[in-house]
Coordinates of C-alpha atoms and ligand atoms in Angstrom, one line a residue:
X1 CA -14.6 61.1 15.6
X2 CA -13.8 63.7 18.7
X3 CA -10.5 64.7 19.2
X4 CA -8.9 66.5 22.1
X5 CA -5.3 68.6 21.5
X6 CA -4.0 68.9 25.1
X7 CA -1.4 71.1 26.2
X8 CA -0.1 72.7 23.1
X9 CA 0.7 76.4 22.2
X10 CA -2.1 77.5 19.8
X11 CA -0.4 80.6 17.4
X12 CA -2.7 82.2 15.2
X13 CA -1.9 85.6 13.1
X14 CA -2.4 88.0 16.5
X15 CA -1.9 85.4 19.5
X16 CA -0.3 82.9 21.2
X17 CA -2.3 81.0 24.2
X18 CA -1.0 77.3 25.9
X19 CA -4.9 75.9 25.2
X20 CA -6.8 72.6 24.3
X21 CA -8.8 72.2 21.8
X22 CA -11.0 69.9 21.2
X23 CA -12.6 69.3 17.7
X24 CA -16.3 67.5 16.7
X25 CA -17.9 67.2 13.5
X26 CA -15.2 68.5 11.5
X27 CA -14.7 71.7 13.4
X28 CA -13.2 73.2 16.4
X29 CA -15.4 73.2 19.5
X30 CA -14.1 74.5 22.1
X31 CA -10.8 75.9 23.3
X32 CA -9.1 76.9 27.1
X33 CA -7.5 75.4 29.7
X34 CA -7.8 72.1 31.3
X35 CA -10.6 71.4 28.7
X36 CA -12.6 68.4 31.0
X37 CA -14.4 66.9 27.7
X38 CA -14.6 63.1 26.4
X39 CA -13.1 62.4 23.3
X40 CA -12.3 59.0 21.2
X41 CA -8.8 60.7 20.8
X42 CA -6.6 62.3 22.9
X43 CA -3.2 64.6 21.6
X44 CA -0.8 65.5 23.9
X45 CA 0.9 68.4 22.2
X46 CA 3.3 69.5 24.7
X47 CA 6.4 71.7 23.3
X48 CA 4.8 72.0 20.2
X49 CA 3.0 75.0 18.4
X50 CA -0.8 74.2 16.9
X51 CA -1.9 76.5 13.9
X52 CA -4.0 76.7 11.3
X53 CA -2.9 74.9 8.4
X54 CA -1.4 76.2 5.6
X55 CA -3.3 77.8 2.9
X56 CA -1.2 77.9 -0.6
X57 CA -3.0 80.3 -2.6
X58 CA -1.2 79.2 -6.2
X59 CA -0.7 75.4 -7.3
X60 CA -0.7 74.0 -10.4
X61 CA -1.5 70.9 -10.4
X62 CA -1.7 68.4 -13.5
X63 CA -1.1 71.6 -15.5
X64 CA -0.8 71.2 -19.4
X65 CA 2.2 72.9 -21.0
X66 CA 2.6 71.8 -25.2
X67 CA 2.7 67.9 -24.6
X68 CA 3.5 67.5 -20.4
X69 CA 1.9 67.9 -17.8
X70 CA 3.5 68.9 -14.5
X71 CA 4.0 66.2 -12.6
X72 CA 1.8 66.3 -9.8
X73 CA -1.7 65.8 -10.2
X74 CA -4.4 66.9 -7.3
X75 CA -3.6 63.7 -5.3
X76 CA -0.2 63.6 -5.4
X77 CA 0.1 67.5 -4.9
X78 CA -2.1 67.6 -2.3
X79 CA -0.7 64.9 -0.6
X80 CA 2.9 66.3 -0.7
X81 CA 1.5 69.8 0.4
X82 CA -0.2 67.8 4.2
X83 CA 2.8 66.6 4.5
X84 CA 4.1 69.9 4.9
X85 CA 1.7 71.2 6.7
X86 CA -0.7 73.2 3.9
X87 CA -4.4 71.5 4.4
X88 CA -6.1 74.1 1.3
X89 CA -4.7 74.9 -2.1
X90 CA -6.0 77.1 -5.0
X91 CA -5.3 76.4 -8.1
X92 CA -6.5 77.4 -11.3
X93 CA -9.3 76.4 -14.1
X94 CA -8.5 78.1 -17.4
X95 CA -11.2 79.3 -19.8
X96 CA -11.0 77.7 -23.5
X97 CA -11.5 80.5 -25.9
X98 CA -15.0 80.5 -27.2
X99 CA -16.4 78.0 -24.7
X100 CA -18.5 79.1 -21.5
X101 CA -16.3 79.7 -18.5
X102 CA -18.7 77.1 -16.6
X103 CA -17.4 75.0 -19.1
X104 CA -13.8 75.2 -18.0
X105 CA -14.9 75.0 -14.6
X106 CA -16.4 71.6 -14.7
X107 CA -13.7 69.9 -16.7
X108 CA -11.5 71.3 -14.0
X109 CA -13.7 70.1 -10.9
X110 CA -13.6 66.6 -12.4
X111 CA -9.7 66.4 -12.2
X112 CA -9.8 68.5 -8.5
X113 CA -11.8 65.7 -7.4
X114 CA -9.3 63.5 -6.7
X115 CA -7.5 66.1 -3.9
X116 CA -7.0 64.9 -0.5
X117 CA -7.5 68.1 1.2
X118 CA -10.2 71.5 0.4
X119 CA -9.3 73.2 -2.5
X120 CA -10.9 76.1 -4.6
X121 CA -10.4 77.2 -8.1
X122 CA -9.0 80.6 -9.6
X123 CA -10.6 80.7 -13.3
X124 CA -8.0 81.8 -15.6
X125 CA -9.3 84.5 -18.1
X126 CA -7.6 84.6 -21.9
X127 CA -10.4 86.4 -23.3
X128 CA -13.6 88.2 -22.7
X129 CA -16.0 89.5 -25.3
X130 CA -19.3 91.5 -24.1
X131 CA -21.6 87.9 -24.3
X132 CA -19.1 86.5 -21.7
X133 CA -18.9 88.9 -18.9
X134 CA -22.3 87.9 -17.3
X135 CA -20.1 84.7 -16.5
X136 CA -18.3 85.9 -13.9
X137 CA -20.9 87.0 -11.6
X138 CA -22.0 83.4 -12.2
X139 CA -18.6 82.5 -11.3
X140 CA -18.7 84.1 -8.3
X141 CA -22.2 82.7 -7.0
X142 CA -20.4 79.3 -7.7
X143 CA -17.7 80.1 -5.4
X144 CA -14.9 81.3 -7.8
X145 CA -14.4 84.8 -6.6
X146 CA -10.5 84.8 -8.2
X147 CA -9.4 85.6 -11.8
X148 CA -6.3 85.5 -12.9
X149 CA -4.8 87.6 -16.1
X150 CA -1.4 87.3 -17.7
X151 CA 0.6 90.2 -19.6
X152 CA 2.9 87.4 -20.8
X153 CA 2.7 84.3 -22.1
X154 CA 1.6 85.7 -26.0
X155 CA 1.4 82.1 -27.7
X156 CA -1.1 80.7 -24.8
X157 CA -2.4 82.7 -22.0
X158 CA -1.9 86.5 -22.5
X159 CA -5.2 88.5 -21.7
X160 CA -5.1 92.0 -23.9
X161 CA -5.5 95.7 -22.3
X162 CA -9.5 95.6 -23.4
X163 CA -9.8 91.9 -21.4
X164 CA -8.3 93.0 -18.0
X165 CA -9.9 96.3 -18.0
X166 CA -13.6 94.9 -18.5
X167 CA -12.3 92.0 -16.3
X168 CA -11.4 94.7 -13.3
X169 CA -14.5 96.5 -13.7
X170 CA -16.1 93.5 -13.5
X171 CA -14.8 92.6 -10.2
X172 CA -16.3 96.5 -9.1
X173 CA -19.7 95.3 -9.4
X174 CA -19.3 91.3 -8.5
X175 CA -17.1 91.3 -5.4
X176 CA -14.9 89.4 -7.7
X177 CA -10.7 89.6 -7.2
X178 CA -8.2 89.8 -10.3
X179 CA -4.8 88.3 -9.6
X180 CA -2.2 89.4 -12.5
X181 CA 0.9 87.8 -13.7
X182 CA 2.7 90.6 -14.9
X183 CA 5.5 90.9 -17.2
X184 CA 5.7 93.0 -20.2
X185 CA 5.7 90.3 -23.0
X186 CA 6.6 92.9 -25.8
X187 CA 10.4 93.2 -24.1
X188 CA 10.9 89.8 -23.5
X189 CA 10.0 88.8 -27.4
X190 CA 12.2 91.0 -28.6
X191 CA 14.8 90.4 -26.0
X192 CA 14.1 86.3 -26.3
X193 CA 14.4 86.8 -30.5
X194 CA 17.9 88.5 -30.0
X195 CA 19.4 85.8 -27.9
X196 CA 18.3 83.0 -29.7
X197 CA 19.5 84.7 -33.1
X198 CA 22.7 85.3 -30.7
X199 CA 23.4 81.5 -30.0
X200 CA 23.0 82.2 -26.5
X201 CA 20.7 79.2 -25.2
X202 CA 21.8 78.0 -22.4
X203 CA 19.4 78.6 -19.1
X204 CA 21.0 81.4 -18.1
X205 CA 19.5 83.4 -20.9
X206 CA 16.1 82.9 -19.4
X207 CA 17.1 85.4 -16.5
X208 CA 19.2 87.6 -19.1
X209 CA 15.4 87.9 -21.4
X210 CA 13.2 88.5 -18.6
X211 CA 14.4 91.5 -16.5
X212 CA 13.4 92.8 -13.6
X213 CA 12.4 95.8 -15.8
X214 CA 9.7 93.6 -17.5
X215 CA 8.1 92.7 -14.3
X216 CA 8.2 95.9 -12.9
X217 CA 6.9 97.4 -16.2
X218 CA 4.0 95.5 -16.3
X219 CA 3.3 96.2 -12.1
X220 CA 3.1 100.0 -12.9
X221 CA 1.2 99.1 -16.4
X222 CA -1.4 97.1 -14.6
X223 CA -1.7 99.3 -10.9
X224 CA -2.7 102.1 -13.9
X225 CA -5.4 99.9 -15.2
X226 CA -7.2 98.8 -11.7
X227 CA -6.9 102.4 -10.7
X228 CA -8.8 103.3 -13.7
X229 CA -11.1 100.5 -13.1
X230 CA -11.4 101.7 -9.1
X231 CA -11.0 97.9 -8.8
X232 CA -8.4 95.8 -6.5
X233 CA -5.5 94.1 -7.9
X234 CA -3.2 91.1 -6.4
X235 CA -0.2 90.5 -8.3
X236 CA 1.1 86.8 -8.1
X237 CA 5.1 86.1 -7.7
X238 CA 6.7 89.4 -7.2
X239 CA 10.1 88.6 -7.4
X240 CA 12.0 92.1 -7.1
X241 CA 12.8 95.4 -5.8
X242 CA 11.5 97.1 -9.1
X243 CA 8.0 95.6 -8.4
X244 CA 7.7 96.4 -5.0
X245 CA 8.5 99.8 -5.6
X246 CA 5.2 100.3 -7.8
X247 CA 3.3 98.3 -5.5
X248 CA 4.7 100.7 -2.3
X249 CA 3.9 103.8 -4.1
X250 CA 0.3 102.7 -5.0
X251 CA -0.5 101.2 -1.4
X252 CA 0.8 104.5 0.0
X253 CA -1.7 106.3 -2.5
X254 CA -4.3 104.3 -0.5
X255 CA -4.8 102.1 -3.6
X256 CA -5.9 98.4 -3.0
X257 CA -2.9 96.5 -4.1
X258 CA -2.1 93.4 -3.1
X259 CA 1.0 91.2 -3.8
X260 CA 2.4 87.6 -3.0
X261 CA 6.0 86.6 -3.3
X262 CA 6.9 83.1 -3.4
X263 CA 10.1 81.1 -1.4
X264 CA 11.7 80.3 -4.4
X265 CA 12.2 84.3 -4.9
X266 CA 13.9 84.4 -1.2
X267 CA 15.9 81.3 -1.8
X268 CA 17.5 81.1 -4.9
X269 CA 19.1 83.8 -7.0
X270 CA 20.1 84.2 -10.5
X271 CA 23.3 82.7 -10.1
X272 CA 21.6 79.1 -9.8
X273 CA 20.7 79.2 -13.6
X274 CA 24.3 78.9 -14.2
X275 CA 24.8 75.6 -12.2
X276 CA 26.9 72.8 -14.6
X277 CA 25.3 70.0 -16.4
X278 CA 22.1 71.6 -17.1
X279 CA 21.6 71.9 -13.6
X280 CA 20.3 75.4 -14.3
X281 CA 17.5 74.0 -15.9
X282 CA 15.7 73.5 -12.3
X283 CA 15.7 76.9 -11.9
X284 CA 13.5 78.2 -15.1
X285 CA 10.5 79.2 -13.8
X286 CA 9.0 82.2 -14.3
X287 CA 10.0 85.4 -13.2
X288 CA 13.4 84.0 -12.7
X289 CA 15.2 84.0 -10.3
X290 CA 16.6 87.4 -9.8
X291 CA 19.6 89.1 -7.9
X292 CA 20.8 87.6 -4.5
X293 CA 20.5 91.4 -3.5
X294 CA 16.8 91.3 -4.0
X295 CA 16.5 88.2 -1.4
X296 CA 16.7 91.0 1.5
X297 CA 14.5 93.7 -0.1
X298 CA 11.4 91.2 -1.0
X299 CA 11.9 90.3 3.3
X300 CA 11.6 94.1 3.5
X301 CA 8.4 94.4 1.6
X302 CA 7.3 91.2 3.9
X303 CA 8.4 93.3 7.3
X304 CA 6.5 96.4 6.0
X305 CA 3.9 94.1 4.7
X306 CA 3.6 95.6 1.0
X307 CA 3.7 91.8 0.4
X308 CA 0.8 90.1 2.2
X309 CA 1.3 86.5 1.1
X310 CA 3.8 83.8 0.5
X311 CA 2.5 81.3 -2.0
X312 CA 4.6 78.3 -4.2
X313 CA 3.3 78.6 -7.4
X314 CA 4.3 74.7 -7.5
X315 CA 4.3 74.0 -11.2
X316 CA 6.7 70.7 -10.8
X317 CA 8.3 69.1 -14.2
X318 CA 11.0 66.1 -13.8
X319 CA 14.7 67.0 -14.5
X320 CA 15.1 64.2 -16.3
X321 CA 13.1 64.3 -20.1
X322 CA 11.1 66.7 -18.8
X323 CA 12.9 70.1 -17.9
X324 CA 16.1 68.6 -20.9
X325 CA 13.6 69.1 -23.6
X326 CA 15.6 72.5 -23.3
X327 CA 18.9 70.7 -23.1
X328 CA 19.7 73.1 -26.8
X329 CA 17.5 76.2 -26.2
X330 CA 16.3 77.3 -22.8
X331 CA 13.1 78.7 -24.4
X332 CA 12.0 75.0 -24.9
X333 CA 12.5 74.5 -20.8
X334 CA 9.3 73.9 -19.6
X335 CA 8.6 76.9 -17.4
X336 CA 7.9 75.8 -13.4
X337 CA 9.5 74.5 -10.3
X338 CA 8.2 72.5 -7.3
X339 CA 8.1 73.8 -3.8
X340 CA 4.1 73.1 -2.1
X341 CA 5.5 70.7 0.4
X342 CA 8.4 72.9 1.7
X343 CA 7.0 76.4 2.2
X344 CA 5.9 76.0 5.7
X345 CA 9.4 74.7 6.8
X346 CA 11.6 77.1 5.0
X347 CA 10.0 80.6 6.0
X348 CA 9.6 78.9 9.6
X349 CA 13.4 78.1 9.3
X350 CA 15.0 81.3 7.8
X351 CA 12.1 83.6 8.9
X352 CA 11.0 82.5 12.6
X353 CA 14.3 81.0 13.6
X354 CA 16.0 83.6 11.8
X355 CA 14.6 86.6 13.5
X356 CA 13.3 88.1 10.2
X357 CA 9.3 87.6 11.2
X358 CA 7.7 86.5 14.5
X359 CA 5.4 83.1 14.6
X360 CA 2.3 85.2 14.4
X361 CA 3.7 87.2 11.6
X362 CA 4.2 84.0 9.5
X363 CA 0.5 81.9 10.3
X364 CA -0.4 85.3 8.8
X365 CA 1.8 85.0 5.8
X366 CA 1.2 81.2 5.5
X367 CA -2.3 81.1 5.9
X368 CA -4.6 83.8 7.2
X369 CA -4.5 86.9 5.3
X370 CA -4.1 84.1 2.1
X371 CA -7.3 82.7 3.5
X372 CA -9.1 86.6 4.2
X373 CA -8.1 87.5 0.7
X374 CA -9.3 84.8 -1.1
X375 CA -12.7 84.3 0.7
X376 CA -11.9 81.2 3.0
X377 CA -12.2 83.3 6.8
X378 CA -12.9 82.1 8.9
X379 CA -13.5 79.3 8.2
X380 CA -9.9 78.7 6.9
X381 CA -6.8 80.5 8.3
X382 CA -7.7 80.5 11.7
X383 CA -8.4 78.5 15.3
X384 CA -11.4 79.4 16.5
X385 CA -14.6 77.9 17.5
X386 CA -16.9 77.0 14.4
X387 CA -13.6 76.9 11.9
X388 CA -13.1 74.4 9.8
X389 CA -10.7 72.1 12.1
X390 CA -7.8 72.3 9.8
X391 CA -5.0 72.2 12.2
X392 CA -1.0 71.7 12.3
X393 CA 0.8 70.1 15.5
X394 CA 4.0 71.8 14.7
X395 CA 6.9 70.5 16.0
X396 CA 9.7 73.5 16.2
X397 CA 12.6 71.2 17.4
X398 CA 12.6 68.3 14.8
X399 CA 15.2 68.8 11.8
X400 CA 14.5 67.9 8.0
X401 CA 16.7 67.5 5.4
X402 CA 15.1 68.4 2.1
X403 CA 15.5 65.6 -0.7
X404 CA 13.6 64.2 -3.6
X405 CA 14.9 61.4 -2.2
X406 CA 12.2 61.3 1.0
X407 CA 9.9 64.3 -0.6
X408 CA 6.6 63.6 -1.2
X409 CA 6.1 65.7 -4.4
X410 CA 6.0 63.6 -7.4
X411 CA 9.1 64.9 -9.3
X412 CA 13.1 63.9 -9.1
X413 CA 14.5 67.2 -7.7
X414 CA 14.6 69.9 -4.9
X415 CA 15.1 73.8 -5.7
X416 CA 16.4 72.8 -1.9
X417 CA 18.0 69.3 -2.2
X418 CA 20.6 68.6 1.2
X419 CA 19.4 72.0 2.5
X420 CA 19.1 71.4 7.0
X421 CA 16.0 72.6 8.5
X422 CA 15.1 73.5 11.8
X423 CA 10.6 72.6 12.4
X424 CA 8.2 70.6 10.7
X425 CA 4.7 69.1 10.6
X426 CA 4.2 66.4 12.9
X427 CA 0.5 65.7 12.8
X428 CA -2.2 67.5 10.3
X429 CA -5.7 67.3 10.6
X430 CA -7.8 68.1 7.8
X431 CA -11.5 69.1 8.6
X432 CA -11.1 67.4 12.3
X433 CA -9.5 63.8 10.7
X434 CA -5.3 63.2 11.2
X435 CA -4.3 62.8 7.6
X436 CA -0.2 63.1 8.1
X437 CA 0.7 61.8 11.6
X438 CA 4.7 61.3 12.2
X439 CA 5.4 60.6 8.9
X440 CA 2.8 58.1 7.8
X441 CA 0.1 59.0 5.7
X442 CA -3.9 58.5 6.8
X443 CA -5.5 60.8 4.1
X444 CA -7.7 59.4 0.7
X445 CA -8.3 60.7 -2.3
X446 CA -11.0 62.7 -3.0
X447 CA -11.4 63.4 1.0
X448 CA -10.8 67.1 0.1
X449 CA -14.1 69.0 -1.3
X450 CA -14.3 72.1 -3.2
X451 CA -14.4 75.2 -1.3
X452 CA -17.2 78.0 -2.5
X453 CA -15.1 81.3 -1.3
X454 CA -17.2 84.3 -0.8
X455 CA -16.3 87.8 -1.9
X456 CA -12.7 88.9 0.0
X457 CA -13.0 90.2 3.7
X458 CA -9.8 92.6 3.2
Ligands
URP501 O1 7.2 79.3 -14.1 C1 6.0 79.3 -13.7 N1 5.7 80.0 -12.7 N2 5.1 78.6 -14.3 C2 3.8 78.5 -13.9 C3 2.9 79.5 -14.7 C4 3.0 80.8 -14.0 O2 3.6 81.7 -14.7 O3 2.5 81.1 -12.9
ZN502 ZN1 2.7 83.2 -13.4
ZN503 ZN1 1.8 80.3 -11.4

């Protein structure tokens, strides 16, 4: 089907023009003025803003944790994040110790099948002995340019000093990117060990055992290691001052550091974890939520752009059964919040409305340098002729009300519940076909396909 967008106000990461756009075979065609071409459908987009659509760069989706799962899978994840205006996620595969990589990658693909918008895989690395590291050039040919390594997380995922050193050097030679959860795991043992021992279990405790120190520990500790490796780095959910500190000095050394932060480390603060009832609970993800002072520096480090992306890290698990299993011990709290539907909304909200970034600033933040360093641009991130006609008539006067209530996600609370927004979605086109129009839903499972990314372009 051709479409035709008349009369909107197309914003992509460096301009703003009032064009038309018209879209065949999945991609953007032509755009200017008074565009004189037939189409089956026409849009008028007057008073609103068309951009790219979102590009969420960290999702997990039907993650296992012990015996749960979160609790969207790809279709219900994917769903909730069109609604919101993202039309590509990334999530993750994750190696099984001793298996091929390839392996982990097809198991993976066969759940991803069922997204309804493009998505692309990060592989997760736990482990990599000499026989395995041919595997990620193969990795990349396939289209999985991303690996992600964890400091923490001793019991399941943490990769050791010999695994993210030959997995940066790697990346020298294959084009390859390594994305590192960082937090020094020895601390927060120890730390975890003493408040446990100490009777305090209550959520709060999960802030009070992983400090901003460990975070910012394992930043400096890992910025060593990829300069040693000459290799890039891009450090997922920076959530403080600490952090962005190490990650300032090395970018000023001309190193080439990367970082995200996420909304729910500009929106929440430690003082949540304290809410009554076990409210707290909603807040355990990891790193915790830190400070309210950090809110402002972490926009800082946005303004200066040491932090390039804004990703959710959605890792959704129900209040109810799922998140109480902690109810005694906030270590047995399964680890995540959910937030892919609401990102576009909220840093439109407090950061456009707000004055803190301008409209190009945040399609950058939202989707193209996201897309650029993850090997989707152009044909994700932007509008221009021969991209991938992923596109968001955005709507900057209609207000939201954030619920679970109306929410799309598939899980019973809001890190934002009753919070009043200003802009929102109002038709999303995914590859050149209106899957969220005014609310209702058009899109099918398995519509999305999996996206081969080539080697970064930043
Ligand atoms: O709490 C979180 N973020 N859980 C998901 C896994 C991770 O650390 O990214
Ligand atoms: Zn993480
Ligand atoms: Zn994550």
């Amino acid at each position: 089907m051709s479409i035709l967008i008349k009369n909107g106000t197309v914003i992509t990461n460096s301009g703003q023009t009032m064009s038309d756009i018209s879209i065949e075979h999945e991609t953007v065609k032509q755009i200017g003025t008074n565009l004189n071409v037939q189409a089956d459908k026409i849009i008028d987009a007057s008073g609103k803003y068309i951009i790219p659509g979102g590009v969420d760069v960290h999702t997990h989706l039907s993650l296992p944790v012990g015996n749960i799962k979160t609790s969207d899978d790809f279709e219900s994840g994917t769903r909730a994040a069109a609604f919101g205006g993202t039309t590509t996620i990334i999530d993750f595969a994750q190696q099984i110790k001793g298996r091929p990589l390839l392996h982990a990658l097809n198991l993976r693909m066969q759940e991803a099948r069922q997204s309804v918008i493009d998505y692309g895989l990060h592989m997760i690395i736990v482990d990599l002995p000499d026989e395995q590291e041919g595997e990620l050039d193969e990795l990349v040919k396939r289209g999985v340019i991303s690996f992600k390594l964890f400091t923490a997380y001793p019991d399941r995922l943490m990769a050791d000093d010999d695994t993210i050193m030959r997995t940066l050097r790697r990346t020298t030679r294959n084009g390859g990117l390594v994305c590192v959860h960082a937090e020094d795991s020895a601390l927060i043992e120890v730390l975890v060990r003493n408040a446990v021992r100490e009777g305090k279990k209550e959520p709060k405790y999960h802030a009070a055992t992983r400090p901003a120190r460990a975070e910012a520990d394992a930043v400096k500790r890992v910025i060593d290691l990829a300069s040693s490796a000459e290799a890039p780095v891009y450090f997922v959910h920076i959530s403080c001052l600490e952090s962005l500190d190490h990650i300032r000095a090395a970018q000023s050394a001309g190193r080439p550091v990367l970082a995200e932060t996420c909304p729910q480390y500009l929106f929440t603060s430690i003082e949540d974890l304290d809410k009554p009832d076990f409210e707290g609970a909603k807040y355990v993800f990891t790193p915790p939520p830190r400070e309210r002072w950090n809110q402002e520096q972490l926009w800082k480090g946005i303004q200066d752009r040491s932090l390039e992306v804004i990703s959710t890290d959605h890792c959704p698990f129900n209040f109810r059964r799922e998140k109480e299993l902690g109810r005694a011990d906030f270590t047995k709290i399964p680890n995540g919040a959910p937030g892919i539907e609401h990102r576009l909304q909220l840093l439109f909200h407090f950061g456009v409305l707000q004055g803190r970034i301008s409209l190009n600033r945040w399609v950058d933040l939202i989707s193209t340098t996201p897309a650029k360093i993850f090997g989707l641009y152009p044909r994700k991130g932007t509008i221009a002729i021969g991209s991938d006609a992923d596109l968001v008539i955005w709507n900057p006067g209609t207000e939201i009300t954030i619920s679970s209530s109306t929410h799309h996600m598939n899980v019973d609370y809001s890190l934002y519940e009753g919070w009043k927004l200003k802009g929102n979605a109002e038709t999303v086109l995914s590859r050149g076909t209106i899957i969220v129009d005014h609310d209702a839903w058009f899109g099918k499972s398995g519509y999305g396909k999996f996206l081969q990314r080539m080697p970064a372009t930043v």
